[in-house]
């Protein structure tokens, strides 16, 4: 009965969007019959098909993708121990990598992995991961699916380009994805480079792909998701400032900024990634030096450097020739770091979002009208003083 109710709501919403043709106005009876017939047909667009066939279709179209076997613990990092000190001097620090991992567990892993937690926890239907390229946003999406056993649907603008063309095709795609995601929950609907779906202005080179196809439908998808549905929409973006901020924030309930690793995180990253790739850390290898030199470089940079240096031949030579920090410098010199200005642009963008504004008010003490109230009190005191003088 719940499924039928959802399908009827879908049909009603679809009929509202369809334009009324002027040349086909006939008697009231025939008109009503046509409406009833149309409603009957639109109850379930795929009523005659099994979930297995729909699942197979989505796999063949590349909309249902295989999850990489990545654990959340593989997202290496450390806490920011300077956070409290910076806040005392009115500087809001970026979240640490372990803060990001904790938030992903809170909003993604626990509600999707446990039906009981999902029932009692605050309902989060959508999540946005924003940060520069190479900081592990895609890895976190796959980690959510690996930890919870969730299906991963890829509705990125580049992935759906040319698939299910036309308005009816788009409605069919959304219907099939939602139907399979609900039936085989938990599910994650991933929208990579989600700023393209909300472009302020579509670049000429990308107009052929119609990147904004899903823009009007995403709020409707969120409304269709019920509290019982363990389905999470996760967007990832490296350029959120290219999107219309109002429509962007209407879709995504929670925003997590994924930063560059700080010194403590870089130290742990170098140490663990070298060891995972077969490297042996000795007193000849100065990890602290590598962590200091790579300020601005991301996790992706460090992984690529370690892979390029620790070849099979180099691993066999470690007993006679221990690893040193200079060996990693050559590969690093060919890469461009993430500069402080780019990270600041993410902080400035976040400050303009509703979540950022609420956080700023909370940091100030939680009173939305503190400055106004002070001004009003001063004005009242001045008026009282003038009256006393008179």
mmCIF file of C-alpha atoms in Angstrom:
data_model
loop_
_atom_site.group_PDB
_atom_site.id
_atom_site.type_symbol
_atom_site.label_atom_id
_atom_site.label_comp_id
_atom_site.label_asym_id
_atom_site.label_seq_id
_atom_site.Cartn_x
_atom_site.Cartn_y
_atom_site.Cartn_z
ATOM 1 C CA UNK A 1 0.000 0.000 0.000
ATOM 2 C CA UNK A 2 2.871 2.393 0.785
ATOM 3 C CA UNK A 3 4.464 1.605 -2.571
ATOM 4 C CA UNK A 4 1.160 2.246 -4.374
ATOM 5 C CA UNK A 5 0.773 5.585 -2.570
ATOM 6 C CA UNK A 6 4.290 6.616 -3.647
ATOM 7 C CA UNK A 7 3.559 5.618 -7.239
ATOM 8 C CA UNK A 8 0.276 7.575 -7.276
ATOM 9 C CA UNK A 9 2.107 10.687 -6.000
ATOM 10 C CA UNK A 10 4.692 10.215 -8.737
ATOM 11 C CA UNK A 11 1.941 9.965 -11.348
ATOM 12 C CA UNK A 12 0.170 13.108 -10.069
ATOM 13 C CA UNK A 13 3.407 15.125 -10.104
ATOM 14 C CA UNK A 14 4.154 13.892 -13.607
ATOM 15 C CA UNK A 15 0.704 14.911 -14.875
ATOM 16 C CA UNK A 16 1.164 18.422 -13.498
ATOM 17 C CA UNK A 17 4.354 18.796 -15.531
ATOM 18 C CA UNK A 18 2.798 17.568 -18.808
ATOM 19 C CA UNK A 19 1.455 20.431 -21.039
ATOM 20 C CA UNK A 20 -2.284 20.301 -21.897
ATOM 21 C CA UNK A 21 -2.902 19.901 -25.642
ATOM 22 C CA UNK A 22 -5.511 22.391 -26.882
ATOM 23 C CA UNK A 23 -6.816 20.393 -29.859
ATOM 24 C CA UNK A 24 -8.062 17.377 -27.913
ATOM 25 C CA UNK A 25 -10.938 18.738 -25.816
ATOM 26 C CA UNK A 26 -13.907 16.410 -25.940
ATOM 27 C CA UNK A 27 -16.843 15.456 -23.761
ATOM 28 C CA UNK A 28 -16.500 15.288 -19.996
ATOM 29 C CA UNK A 29 -16.954 11.516 -19.837
ATOM 30 C CA UNK A 30 -14.224 10.774 -22.336
ATOM 31 C CA UNK A 31 -11.956 13.322 -20.618
ATOM 32 C CA UNK A 32 -12.386 11.664 -17.232
ATOM 33 C CA UNK A 33 -11.862 8.233 -18.742
ATOM 34 C CA UNK A 34 -8.622 9.451 -20.342
ATOM 35 C CA UNK A 35 -7.389 10.810 -17.011
ATOM 36 C CA UNK A 36 -8.256 7.595 -15.205
ATOM 37 C CA UNK A 37 -6.537 5.546 -17.886
ATOM 38 C CA UNK A 38 -3.469 7.763 -17.750
ATOM 39 C CA UNK A 39 -3.292 7.509 -13.950
ATOM 40 C CA UNK A 40 -3.620 3.766 -14.168
ATOM 41 C CA UNK A 41 -0.764 3.583 -16.650
ATOM 42 C CA UNK A 42 1.497 5.904 -14.642
ATOM 43 C CA UNK A 43 1.076 4.076 -11.338
ATOM 44 C CA UNK A 44 4.325 2.201 -11.881
ATOM 45 C CA UNK A 45 6.308 2.762 -15.058
ATOM 46 C CA UNK A 46 7.980 -0.621 -14.649
ATOM 47 C CA UNK A 47 5.180 -2.659 -13.054
ATOM 48 C CA UNK A 48 5.651 -5.480 -15.562
ATOM 49 C CA UNK A 49 9.387 -5.841 -14.859
ATOM 50 C CA UNK A 50 11.295 -7.587 -12.094
ATOM 51 C CA UNK A 51 13.876 -5.906 -9.849
ATOM 52 C CA UNK A 52 16.526 -8.238 -11.316
ATOM 53 C CA UNK A 53 15.887 -6.964 -14.850
ATOM 54 C CA UNK A 54 15.967 -3.325 -13.700
ATOM 55 C CA UNK A 55 19.188 -4.009 -11.774
ATOM 56 C CA UNK A 56 20.746 -5.545 -14.894
ATOM 57 C CA UNK A 57 19.666 -2.566 -17.017
ATOM 58 C CA UNK A 58 21.265 -0.066 -14.628
ATOM 59 C CA UNK A 59 24.513 -2.078 -14.589
ATOM 60 C CA UNK A 60 24.600 -2.200 -18.401
ATOM 61 C CA UNK A 61 23.947 1.546 -18.617
ATOM 62 C CA UNK A 62 26.763 2.217 -16.150
ATOM 63 C CA UNK A 63 24.475 3.870 -13.569
ATOM 64 C CA UNK A 64 24.964 1.118 -10.974
ATOM 65 C CA UNK A 65 28.707 0.771 -10.428
ATOM 66 C CA UNK A 66 30.910 -1.614 -8.489
ATOM 67 C CA UNK A 67 32.175 -0.335 -5.156
ATOM 68 C CA UNK A 68 35.905 -0.217 -4.544
ATOM 69 C CA UNK A 69 36.967 -2.263 -1.509
ATOM 70 C CA UNK A 70 38.055 0.609 0.724
ATOM 71 C CA UNK A 71 37.584 0.835 4.484
ATOM 72 C CA UNK A 72 36.981 4.085 6.330
ATOM 73 C CA UNK A 73 40.082 3.335 8.405
ATOM 74 C CA UNK A 74 42.125 3.616 5.174
ATOM 75 C CA UNK A 75 41.380 7.337 5.199
ATOM 76 C CA UNK A 76 44.516 8.236 7.169
ATOM 77 C CA UNK A 77 44.874 11.434 9.184
ATOM 78 C CA UNK A 78 45.269 13.084 12.573
ATOM 79 C CA UNK A 79 43.306 15.522 14.733
ATOM 80 C CA UNK A 80 44.114 19.233 14.609
ATOM 81 C CA UNK A 81 45.672 19.983 17.990
ATOM 82 C CA UNK A 82 45.835 23.725 17.280
ATOM 83 C CA UNK A 83 42.087 24.096 16.694
ATOM 84 C CA UNK A 84 41.222 25.383 20.192
ATOM 85 C CA UNK A 85 44.179 27.805 20.157
ATOM 86 C CA UNK A 86 43.136 29.281 16.798
ATOM 87 C CA UNK A 87 39.530 29.739 17.937
ATOM 88 C CA UNK A 88 40.733 31.800 20.925
ATOM 89 C CA UNK A 89 42.140 34.386 18.512
ATOM 90 C CA UNK A 90 38.914 34.329 16.400
ATOM 91 C CA UNK A 91 40.327 32.147 13.602
ATOM 92 C CA UNK A 92 38.069 29.293 12.504
ATOM 93 C CA UNK A 93 40.329 26.362 11.464
ATOM 94 C CA UNK A 94 39.547 23.898 8.707
ATOM 95 C CA UNK A 95 38.356 20.504 9.991
ATOM 96 C CA UNK A 96 41.052 17.882 10.426
ATOM 97 C CA UNK A 97 41.057 14.640 8.424
ATOM 98 C CA UNK A 98 39.894 12.657 11.452
ATOM 99 C CA UNK A 99 37.052 15.175 11.961
ATOM 100 C CA UNK A 100 35.969 14.438 8.378
ATOM 101 C CA UNK A 101 36.123 10.686 9.026
ATOM 102 C CA UNK A 102 34.045 11.106 12.180
ATOM 103 C CA UNK A 103 31.373 13.123 10.320
ATOM 104 C CA UNK A 104 31.215 10.541 7.525
ATOM 105 C CA UNK A 105 30.627 7.857 10.166
ATOM 106 C CA UNK A 106 27.933 9.955 11.841
ATOM 107 C CA UNK A 107 25.964 11.009 8.746
ATOM 108 C CA UNK A 108 26.698 8.132 6.382
ATOM 109 C CA UNK A 109 27.952 4.854 7.812
ATOM 110 C CA UNK A 110 25.847 4.498 10.979
ATOM 111 C CA UNK A 111 22.396 5.468 9.541
ATOM 112 C CA UNK A 112 22.884 3.362 6.392
ATOM 113 C CA UNK A 113 24.451 0.400 8.164
ATOM 114 C CA UNK A 114 21.859 0.046 10.943
ATOM 115 C CA UNK A 115 18.091 0.301 10.494
ATOM 116 C CA UNK A 116 17.683 1.000 14.218
ATOM 117 C CA UNK A 117 20.191 3.880 14.163
ATOM 118 C CA UNK A 118 18.507 5.231 11.014
ATOM 119 C CA UNK A 119 15.142 5.174 12.791
ATOM 120 C CA UNK A 120 16.303 7.106 15.875
ATOM 121 C CA UNK A 121 19.034 9.364 14.461
ATOM 122 C CA UNK A 122 18.287 12.779 12.867
ATOM 123 C CA UNK A 123 17.227 12.197 9.257
ATOM 124 C CA UNK A 124 19.938 13.153 6.748
ATOM 125 C CA UNK A 125 18.944 12.494 3.142
ATOM 126 C CA UNK A 126 21.781 14.319 1.385
ATOM 127 C CA UNK A 127 25.436 15.080 2.030
ATOM 128 C CA UNK A 128 27.978 17.244 0.193
ATOM 129 C CA UNK A 129 31.746 16.709 0.286
ATOM 130 C CA UNK A 130 33.575 19.838 -0.878
ATOM 131 C CA UNK A 131 37.322 20.153 -1.230
ATOM 132 C CA UNK A 132 40.208 20.439 -3.713
ATOM 133 C CA UNK A 133 41.108 17.530 -5.980
ATOM 134 C CA UNK A 134 43.168 14.743 -4.435
ATOM 135 C CA UNK A 135 41.881 14.968 -0.845
ATOM 136 C CA UNK A 136 39.908 11.686 -0.970
ATOM 137 C CA UNK A 137 36.268 12.679 -1.628
ATOM 138 C CA UNK A 138 35.622 9.791 -4.022
ATOM 139 C CA UNK A 139 37.390 7.397 -1.642
ATOM 140 C CA UNK A 140 35.043 8.440 1.169
ATOM 141 C CA UNK A 141 31.998 7.707 -1.025
ATOM 142 C CA UNK A 142 33.294 4.198 -1.747
ATOM 143 C CA UNK A 143 34.194 3.745 1.931
ATOM 144 C CA UNK A 144 30.566 4.469 2.950
ATOM 145 C CA UNK A 145 29.374 1.768 0.538
ATOM 146 C CA UNK A 146 32.057 -0.737 1.619
ATOM 147 C CA UNK A 147 31.346 -0.285 5.321
ATOM 148 C CA UNK A 148 27.558 -0.587 4.944
ATOM 149 C CA UNK A 149 27.262 -2.973 1.984
ATOM 150 C CA UNK A 150 25.324 -0.293 0.075
ATOM 151 C CA UNK A 151 24.686 -0.200 -3.676
ATOM 152 C CA UNK A 152 26.357 2.702 -5.479
ATOM 153 C CA UNK A 153 24.433 4.607 -8.159
ATOM 154 C CA UNK A 154 26.439 7.095 -10.236
ATOM 155 C CA UNK A 155 24.287 10.011 -11.446
ATOM 156 C CA UNK A 156 27.162 12.374 -12.230
ATOM 157 C CA UNK A 157 26.539 14.780 -15.118
ATOM 158 C CA UNK A 158 29.262 13.137 -17.237
ATOM 159 C CA UNK A 159 27.961 9.621 -16.534
ATOM 160 C CA UNK A 160 24.309 10.273 -17.474
ATOM 161 C CA UNK A 161 25.173 12.299 -20.620
ATOM 162 C CA UNK A 162 23.425 10.726 -23.620
ATOM 163 C CA UNK A 163 21.617 8.115 -21.495
ATOM 164 C CA UNK A 164 17.810 8.001 -21.271
ATOM 165 C CA UNK A 165 17.373 11.019 -23.608
ATOM 166 C CA UNK A 166 14.402 13.378 -23.488
ATOM 167 C CA UNK A 167 12.040 14.321 -20.700
ATOM 168 C CA UNK A 168 10.327 10.932 -20.584
ATOM 169 C CA UNK A 169 13.677 9.170 -20.624
ATOM 170 C CA UNK A 170 14.899 11.242 -17.663
ATOM 171 C CA UNK A 171 11.732 10.429 -15.683
ATOM 172 C CA UNK A 172 12.212 6.743 -16.454
ATOM 173 C CA UNK A 173 15.844 6.862 -15.313
ATOM 174 C CA UNK A 174 14.945 8.527 -11.995
ATOM 175 C CA UNK A 175 12.057 6.095 -11.470
ATOM 176 C CA UNK A 176 14.228 3.014 -12.109
ATOM 177 C CA UNK A 177 17.108 4.262 -9.938
ATOM 178 C CA UNK A 178 14.805 5.108 -7.007
ATOM 179 C CA UNK A 179 12.862 1.848 -7.310
ATOM 180 C CA UNK A 180 16.010 -0.299 -7.258
ATOM 181 C CA UNK A 181 17.650 1.851 -4.548
ATOM 182 C CA UNK A 182 14.633 1.422 -2.247
ATOM 183 C CA UNK A 183 14.140 -2.272 -2.897
ATOM 184 C CA UNK A 184 17.833 -3.078 -2.390
ATOM 185 C CA UNK A 185 18.642 -0.589 0.362
ATOM 186 C CA UNK A 186 20.953 0.589 1.809
ATOM 187 C CA UNK A 187 21.897 2.610 -1.262
ATOM 188 C CA UNK A 188 24.093 5.606 -2.069
ATOM 189 C CA UNK A 189 23.300 7.894 -5.010
ATOM 190 C CA UNK A 190 26.566 9.607 -5.925
ATOM 191 C CA UNK A 191 26.709 12.818 -7.981
ATOM 192 C CA UNK A 192 30.342 13.555 -8.813
ATOM 193 C CA UNK A 193 31.341 17.134 -9.768
ATOM 194 C CA UNK A 194 27.886 18.102 -8.581
ATOM 195 C CA UNK A 195 28.538 21.810 -9.166
ATOM 196 C CA UNK A 196 27.922 21.063 -12.881
ATOM 197 C CA UNK A 197 24.306 20.164 -12.105
ATOM 198 C CA UNK A 198 23.868 23.645 -10.553
ATOM 199 C CA UNK A 199 26.034 25.710 -12.900
ATOM 200 C CA UNK A 200 25.493 29.478 -12.812
ATOM 201 C CA UNK A 201 26.460 29.473 -16.465
ATOM 202 C CA UNK A 202 27.130 26.327 -18.500
ATOM 203 C CA UNK A 203 30.441 26.489 -20.435
ATOM 204 C CA UNK A 204 30.059 26.197 -24.217
ATOM 205 C CA UNK A 205 32.162 23.019 -24.290
ATOM 206 C CA UNK A 206 29.775 21.226 -21.884
ATOM 207 C CA UNK A 207 26.402 22.292 -23.304
ATOM 208 C CA UNK A 208 26.191 19.145 -25.459
ATOM 209 C CA UNK A 209 26.210 16.955 -22.315
ATOM 210 C CA UNK A 210 23.308 18.886 -20.687
ATOM 211 C CA UNK A 211 24.919 18.949 -17.210
ATOM 212 C CA UNK A 212 21.854 20.591 -15.589
ATOM 213 C CA UNK A 213 19.421 17.778 -16.478
ATOM 214 C CA UNK A 214 18.914 16.740 -12.850
ATOM 215 C CA UNK A 215 18.722 20.223 -11.325
ATOM 216 C CA UNK A 216 14.890 20.455 -11.120
ATOM 217 C CA UNK A 217 14.455 16.782 -10.243
ATOM 218 C CA UNK A 218 16.819 16.496 -7.264
ATOM 219 C CA UNK A 219 14.500 18.354 -4.819
ATOM 220 C CA UNK A 220 11.644 16.068 -5.966
ATOM 221 C CA UNK A 221 13.806 12.989 -5.365
ATOM 222 C CA UNK A 222 14.474 14.178 -1.803
ATOM 223 C CA UNK A 223 10.726 14.617 -1.212
ATOM 224 C CA UNK A 224 10.044 11.112 -2.527
ATOM 225 C CA UNK A 225 12.508 9.584 -0.068
ATOM 226 C CA UNK A 226 10.631 8.591 3.079
ATOM 227 C CA UNK A 227 12.077 8.412 6.615
ATOM 228 C CA UNK A 228 12.161 4.597 6.363
ATOM 229 C CA UNK A 229 14.295 4.645 3.182
ATOM 230 C CA UNK A 230 17.984 4.066 3.861
ATOM 231 C CA UNK A 231 19.031 5.954 0.744
ATOM 232 C CA UNK A 232 21.670 8.707 0.902
ATOM 233 C CA UNK A 233 22.438 11.221 -1.848
ATOM 234 C CA UNK A 234 26.145 12.163 -1.750
ATOM 235 C CA UNK A 235 27.576 14.937 -3.894
ATOM 236 C CA UNK A 236 31.270 15.662 -4.356
ATOM 237 C CA UNK A 237 32.641 18.945 -5.688
ATOM 238 C CA UNK A 238 35.998 20.641 -6.174
ATOM 239 C CA UNK A 239 34.528 23.940 -7.415
ATOM 240 C CA UNK A 240 31.386 24.700 -5.351
ATOM 241 C CA UNK A 241 31.707 28.429 -6.112
ATOM 242 C CA UNK A 242 30.682 27.719 -9.761
ATOM 243 C CA UNK A 243 27.198 26.635 -8.607
ATOM 244 C CA UNK A 244 24.103 28.655 -7.716
ATOM 245 C CA UNK A 245 24.401 28.695 -3.957
ATOM 246 C CA UNK A 246 20.646 28.814 -3.133
ATOM 247 C CA UNK A 247 19.548 25.808 -5.213
ATOM 248 C CA UNK A 248 22.768 24.019 -4.219
ATOM 249 C CA UNK A 249 22.055 24.340 -0.500
ATOM 250 C CA UNK A 250 18.375 23.397 -0.903
ATOM 251 C CA UNK A 251 19.438 19.962 -2.115
ATOM 252 C CA UNK A 252 22.308 19.238 0.296
ATOM 253 C CA UNK A 253 21.360 19.204 3.978
ATOM 254 C CA UNK A 254 24.894 18.720 5.323
ATOM 255 C CA UNK A 255 28.140 20.135 3.940
ATOM 256 C CA UNK A 256 31.531 18.693 4.918
ATOM 257 C CA UNK A 257 34.673 20.590 3.920
ATOM 258 C CA UNK A 258 37.496 18.156 3.131
ATOM 259 C CA UNK A 259 40.800 20.029 3.672
ATOM 260 C CA UNK A 260 44.429 19.575 2.690
ATOM 261 C CA UNK A 261 46.301 17.485 5.291
ATOM 262 C CA UNK A 262 48.083 19.496 7.990
ATOM 263 C CA UNK A 263 51.563 18.673 9.345
ATOM 264 C CA UNK A 264 50.372 15.990 11.803
ATOM 265 C CA UNK A 265 48.292 14.252 9.116
ATOM 266 C CA UNK A 266 51.105 14.453 6.549
ATOM 267 C CA UNK A 267 53.514 12.859 9.014
ATOM 268 C CA UNK A 268 51.153 9.916 9.581
ATOM 269 C CA UNK A 269 50.389 9.693 5.837
ATOM 270 C CA UNK A 270 54.046 9.440 4.786
ATOM 271 C CA UNK A 271 54.738 6.887 7.488
ATOM 272 C CA UNK A 272 51.807 4.575 6.772
ATOM 273 C CA UNK A 273 51.744 4.855 2.970
ATOM 274 C CA UNK A 274 55.465 4.025 2.684
ATOM 275 C CA UNK A 275 54.967 0.986 4.935
ATOM 276 C CA UNK A 276 51.851 -0.168 3.039
ATOM 277 C CA UNK A 277 53.814 -0.141 -0.227
ATOM 278 C CA UNK A 278 56.585 -2.297 1.229
ATOM 279 C CA UNK A 279 58.967 0.445 2.317
ATOM 280 C CA UNK A 280 61.101 0.116 5.461
ATOM 281 C CA UNK A 281 61.457 3.230 7.622
ATOM 282 C CA UNK A 282 64.899 3.612 9.180
ATOM 283 C CA UNK A 283 66.767 6.438 10.901
ATOM 284 C CA UNK A 284 68.109 7.447 7.456
ATOM 285 C CA UNK A 285 64.590 8.462 6.322
ATOM 286 C CA UNK A 286 63.514 11.764 7.855
ATOM 287 C CA UNK A 287 59.688 11.589 7.879
ATOM 288 C CA UNK A 288 59.426 14.958 9.663
ATOM 289 C CA UNK A 289 61.358 16.614 6.807
ATOM 290 C CA UNK A 290 59.009 15.086 4.209
ATOM 291 C CA UNK A 291 55.968 16.265 6.193
ATOM 292 C CA UNK A 292 57.287 19.846 6.351
ATOM 293 C CA UNK A 293 58.348 20.029 2.693
ATOM 294 C CA UNK A 294 54.994 18.713 1.426
ATOM 295 C CA UNK A 295 52.894 21.507 2.936
ATOM 296 C CA UNK A 296 50.056 22.056 0.440
ATOM 297 C CA UNK A 297 50.274 18.613 -1.151
ATOM 298 C CA UNK A 298 47.291 16.270 -0.827
ATOM 299 C CA UNK A 299 46.921 12.590 0.005
ATOM 300 C CA UNK A 300 46.678 11.838 -3.721
ATOM 301 C CA UNK A 301 50.026 13.537 -4.355
ATOM 302 C CA UNK A 302 51.744 11.563 -1.592
ATOM 303 C CA UNK A 303 50.341 8.212 -2.802
ATOM 304 C CA UNK A 304 51.487 8.884 -6.385
ATOM 305 C CA UNK A 305 54.980 9.891 -5.231
ATOM 306 C CA UNK A 306 55.403 6.774 -3.052
ATOM 307 C CA UNK A 307 54.218 4.481 -5.877
ATOM 308 C CA UNK A 308 56.625 6.050 -8.375
ATOM 309 C CA UNK A 309 59.635 5.715 -6.025
ATOM 310 C CA UNK A 310 58.980 2.288 -4.458
ATOM 311 C CA UNK A 311 59.346 0.121 -7.552
ATOM 312 C CA UNK A 312 60.037 -3.627 -7.258
ATOM 313 C CA UNK A 313 63.717 -3.028 -7.954
ATOM 314 C CA UNK A 314 63.988 -0.297 -5.269
ATOM 315 C CA UNK A 315 62.230 -2.476 -2.687
ATOM 316 C CA UNK A 316 64.806 -5.247 -3.218
ATOM 317 C CA UNK A 317 67.665 -2.771 -2.669
ATOM 318 C CA UNK A 318 66.458 -1.524 0.730
ATOM 319 C CA UNK A 319 68.776 -3.713 2.853
ATOM 320 C CA UNK A 320 71.933 -2.389 1.166
ATOM 321 C CA UNK A 321 70.571 1.094 0.430
ATOM 322 C CA UNK A 322 67.968 2.419 2.936
ATOM 323 C CA UNK A 323 65.366 4.943 1.794
ATOM 324 C CA UNK A 324 66.156 8.649 2.199
ATOM 325 C CA UNK A 325 63.941 11.737 1.893
ATOM 326 C CA UNK A 326 65.742 13.082 -1.214
ATOM 327 C CA UNK A 327 64.480 10.155 -3.314
ATOM 328 C CA UNK A 328 60.921 11.486 -3.048
ATOM 329 C CA UNK A 329 61.807 15.089 -3.959
ATOM 330 C CA UNK A 330 62.195 14.475 -7.688
ATOM 331 C CA UNK A 331 58.652 13.161 -8.125
ATOM 332 C CA UNK A 332 57.252 15.931 -5.894
ATOM 333 C CA UNK A 333 58.879 18.652 -8.007
ATOM 334 C CA UNK A 334 56.714 17.700 -11.011
ATOM 335 C CA UNK A 335 53.433 18.235 -9.119
ATOM 336 C CA UNK A 336 51.518 21.405 -8.297
ATOM 337 C CA UNK A 337 50.409 21.824 -4.665
ATOM 338 C CA UNK A 338 47.104 23.224 -3.397
ATOM 339 C CA UNK A 339 47.837 26.799 -2.354
ATOM 340 C CA UNK A 340 46.417 28.526 0.722
ATOM 341 C CA UNK A 341 44.344 30.879 -1.478
ATOM 342 C CA UNK A 342 42.387 27.938 -2.909
ATOM 343 C CA UNK A 343 41.651 26.563 0.547
ATOM 344 C CA UNK A 344 40.554 30.034 1.693
ATOM 345 C CA UNK A 345 38.133 30.214 -1.251
ATOM 346 C CA UNK A 346 36.393 27.086 0.105
ATOM 347 C CA UNK A 347 36.150 28.663 3.576
ATOM 348 C CA UNK A 348 34.735 31.893 2.105
ATOM 349 C CA UNK A 349 32.191 29.950 0.053
ATOM 350 C CA UNK A 350 31.137 27.907 3.095
ATOM 351 C CA UNK A 351 30.663 31.108 5.125
ATOM 352 C CA UNK A 352 27.982 32.198 2.589
ATOM 353 C CA UNK A 353 25.958 28.982 2.950
ATOM 354 C CA UNK A 354 23.120 28.670 5.525
ATOM 355 C CA UNK A 355 25.171 26.130 7.491
ATOM 356 C CA UNK A 356 28.192 28.429 7.486
ATOM 357 C CA UNK A 357 26.121 31.385 8.688
ATOM 358 C CA UNK A 358 24.636 29.310 11.533
ATOM 359 C CA UNK A 359 28.104 28.168 12.560
ATOM 360 C CA UNK A 360 29.393 31.754 12.536
ATOM 361 C CA UNK A 361 26.491 32.840 14.766
ATOM 362 C CA UNK A 362 27.139 29.929 17.113
ATOM 363 C CA UNK A 363 30.801 30.951 17.363
ATOM 364 C CA UNK A 364 29.739 34.523 18.202
ATOM 365 C CA UNK A 365 27.501 33.304 21.018
ATOM 366 C CA UNK A 366 24.310 32.237 19.268
ATOM 367 C CA UNK A 367 22.420 35.545 19.393
ATOM 368 C CA UNK A 368 21.351 36.552 15.898
ATOM 369 C CA UNK A 369 20.788 40.173 16.806
ATOM 370 C CA UNK A 370 23.601 40.907 19.239
ATOM 371 C CA UNK A 371 24.921 43.942 17.361
ATOM 372 C CA UNK A 372 21.425 45.345 16.770
ATOM 373 C CA UNK A 373 20.423 44.805 20.402
ATOM 374 C CA UNK A 374 23.519 46.644 21.606
ATOM 375 C CA UNK A 375 22.760 49.543 19.278
ATOM 376 C CA UNK A 376 19.142 49.729 20.452
ATOM 377 C CA UNK A 377 20.182 49.678 24.130
ATOM 378 C CA UNK A 378 22.660 52.493 23.529
ATOM 379 C CA UNK A 379 19.974 54.534 21.749
ATOM 380 C CA UNK A 380 17.511 54.064 24.642
ATOM 381 C CA UNK A 381 20.128 55.092 27.225
ATOM 382 C CA UNK A 382 20.948 58.255 25.265
ATOM 383 C CA UNK A 383 17.242 59.209 25.039
ATOM 384 C CA UNK A 384 16.773 58.703 28.807
ATOM 385 C CA UNK A 385 19.835 60.857 29.541
ATOM 386 C CA UNK A 386 18.506 63.670 27.291
ATOM 387 C CA UNK A 387 15.104 63.591 29.047
ATOM 388 C CA UNK A 388 16.772 63.826 32.488
ATOM 389 C CA UNK A 389 18.820 66.864 31.367
ATOM 390 C CA UNK A 390 15.665 68.607 30.100
#
